PDB file of C-alpha atoms in Angstrom:
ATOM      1  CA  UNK A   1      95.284 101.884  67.681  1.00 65.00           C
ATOM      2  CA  UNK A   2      93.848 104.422  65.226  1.00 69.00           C
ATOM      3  CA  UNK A   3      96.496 106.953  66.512  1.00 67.00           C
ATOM      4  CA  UNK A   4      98.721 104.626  64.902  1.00 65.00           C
ATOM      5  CA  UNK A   5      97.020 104.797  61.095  1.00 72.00           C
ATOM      6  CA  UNK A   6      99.057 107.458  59.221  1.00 69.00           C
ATOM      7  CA  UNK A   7      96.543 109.922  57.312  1.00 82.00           C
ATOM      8  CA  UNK A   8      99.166 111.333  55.286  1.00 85.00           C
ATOM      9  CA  UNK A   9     102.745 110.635  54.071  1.00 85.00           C
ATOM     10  CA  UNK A  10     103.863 113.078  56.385  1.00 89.00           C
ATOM     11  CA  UNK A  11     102.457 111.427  59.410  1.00 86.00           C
ATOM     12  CA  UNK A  12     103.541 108.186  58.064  1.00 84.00           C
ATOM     13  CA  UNK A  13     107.049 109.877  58.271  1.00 88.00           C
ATOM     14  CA  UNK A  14     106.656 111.114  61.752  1.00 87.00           C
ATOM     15  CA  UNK A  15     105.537 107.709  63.555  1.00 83.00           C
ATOM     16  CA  UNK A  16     108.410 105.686  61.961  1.00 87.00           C
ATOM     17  CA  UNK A  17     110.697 108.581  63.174  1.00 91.00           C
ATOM     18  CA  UNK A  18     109.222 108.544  66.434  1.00 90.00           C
ATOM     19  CA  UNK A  19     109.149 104.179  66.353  1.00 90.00           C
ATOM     20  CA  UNK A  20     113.082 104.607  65.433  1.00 91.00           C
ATOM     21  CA  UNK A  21     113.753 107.266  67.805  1.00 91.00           C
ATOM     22  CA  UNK A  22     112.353 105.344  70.522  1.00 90.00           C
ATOM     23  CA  UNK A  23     114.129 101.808  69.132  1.00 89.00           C
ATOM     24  CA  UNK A  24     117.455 103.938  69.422  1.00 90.00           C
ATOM     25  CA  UNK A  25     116.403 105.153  73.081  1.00 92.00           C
ATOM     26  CA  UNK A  26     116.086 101.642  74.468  1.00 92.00           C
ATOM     27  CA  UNK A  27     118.989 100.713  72.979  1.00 92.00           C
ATOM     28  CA  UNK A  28     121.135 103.292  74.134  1.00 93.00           C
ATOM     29  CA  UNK A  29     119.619 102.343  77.497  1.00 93.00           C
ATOM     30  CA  UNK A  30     120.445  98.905  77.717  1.00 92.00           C
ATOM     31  CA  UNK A  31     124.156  99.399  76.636  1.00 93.00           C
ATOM     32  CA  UNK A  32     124.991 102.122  79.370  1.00 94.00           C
ATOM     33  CA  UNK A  33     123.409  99.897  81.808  1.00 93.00           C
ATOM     34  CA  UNK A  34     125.220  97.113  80.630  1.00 93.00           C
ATOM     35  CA  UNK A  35     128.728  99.210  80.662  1.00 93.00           C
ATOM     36  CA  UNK A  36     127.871 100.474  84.368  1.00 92.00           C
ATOM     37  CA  UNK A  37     127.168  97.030  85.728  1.00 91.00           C
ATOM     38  CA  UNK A  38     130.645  95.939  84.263  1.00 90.00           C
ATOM     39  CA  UNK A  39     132.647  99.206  85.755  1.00 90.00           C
ATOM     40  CA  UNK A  40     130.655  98.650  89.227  1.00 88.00           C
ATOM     41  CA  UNK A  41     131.486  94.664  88.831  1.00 87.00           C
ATOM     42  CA  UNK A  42     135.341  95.725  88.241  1.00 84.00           C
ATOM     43  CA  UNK A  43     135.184  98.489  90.968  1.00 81.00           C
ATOM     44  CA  UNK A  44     134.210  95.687  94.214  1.00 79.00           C
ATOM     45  CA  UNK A  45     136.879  93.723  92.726  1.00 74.00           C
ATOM     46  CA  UNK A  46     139.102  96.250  92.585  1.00 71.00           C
ATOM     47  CA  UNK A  47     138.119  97.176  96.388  1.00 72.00           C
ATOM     48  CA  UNK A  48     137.333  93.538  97.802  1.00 68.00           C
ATOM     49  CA  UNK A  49     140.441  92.179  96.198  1.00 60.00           C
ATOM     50  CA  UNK A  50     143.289  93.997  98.455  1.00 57.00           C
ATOM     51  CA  UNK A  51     141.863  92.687 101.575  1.00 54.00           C
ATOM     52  CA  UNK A  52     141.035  96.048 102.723  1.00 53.00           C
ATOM     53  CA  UNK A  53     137.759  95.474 104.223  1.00 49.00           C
TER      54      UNK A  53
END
């Protein structure tokens, strides 16, 4: 936890970068997952729904 106590301003800059940067990350994350689950949902529909297999 004392990694986390800035020493100077510029430090203090650099771990709310880094805390946004990763915020950004794990949002980023959790929409393409979200988008890929709906195109592979739409895709065995697409597939399933002909009565090809």
């Amino acid at each position: 936890m004392d990694m986390l106590r800035p020493r100077s301003p510029f430090e203090a800059i650099a771990v709310l970068t880094a805390m946004a940067g990763w915020s950004w990350m794990i949002q980023m994350s959790a929409l393409s997952r979200s988008l890929a689950e709906v195109y592979l949902r739409e895709y065995v529909l697409l597939t399933t729904e002909g009565g090809d297999r």
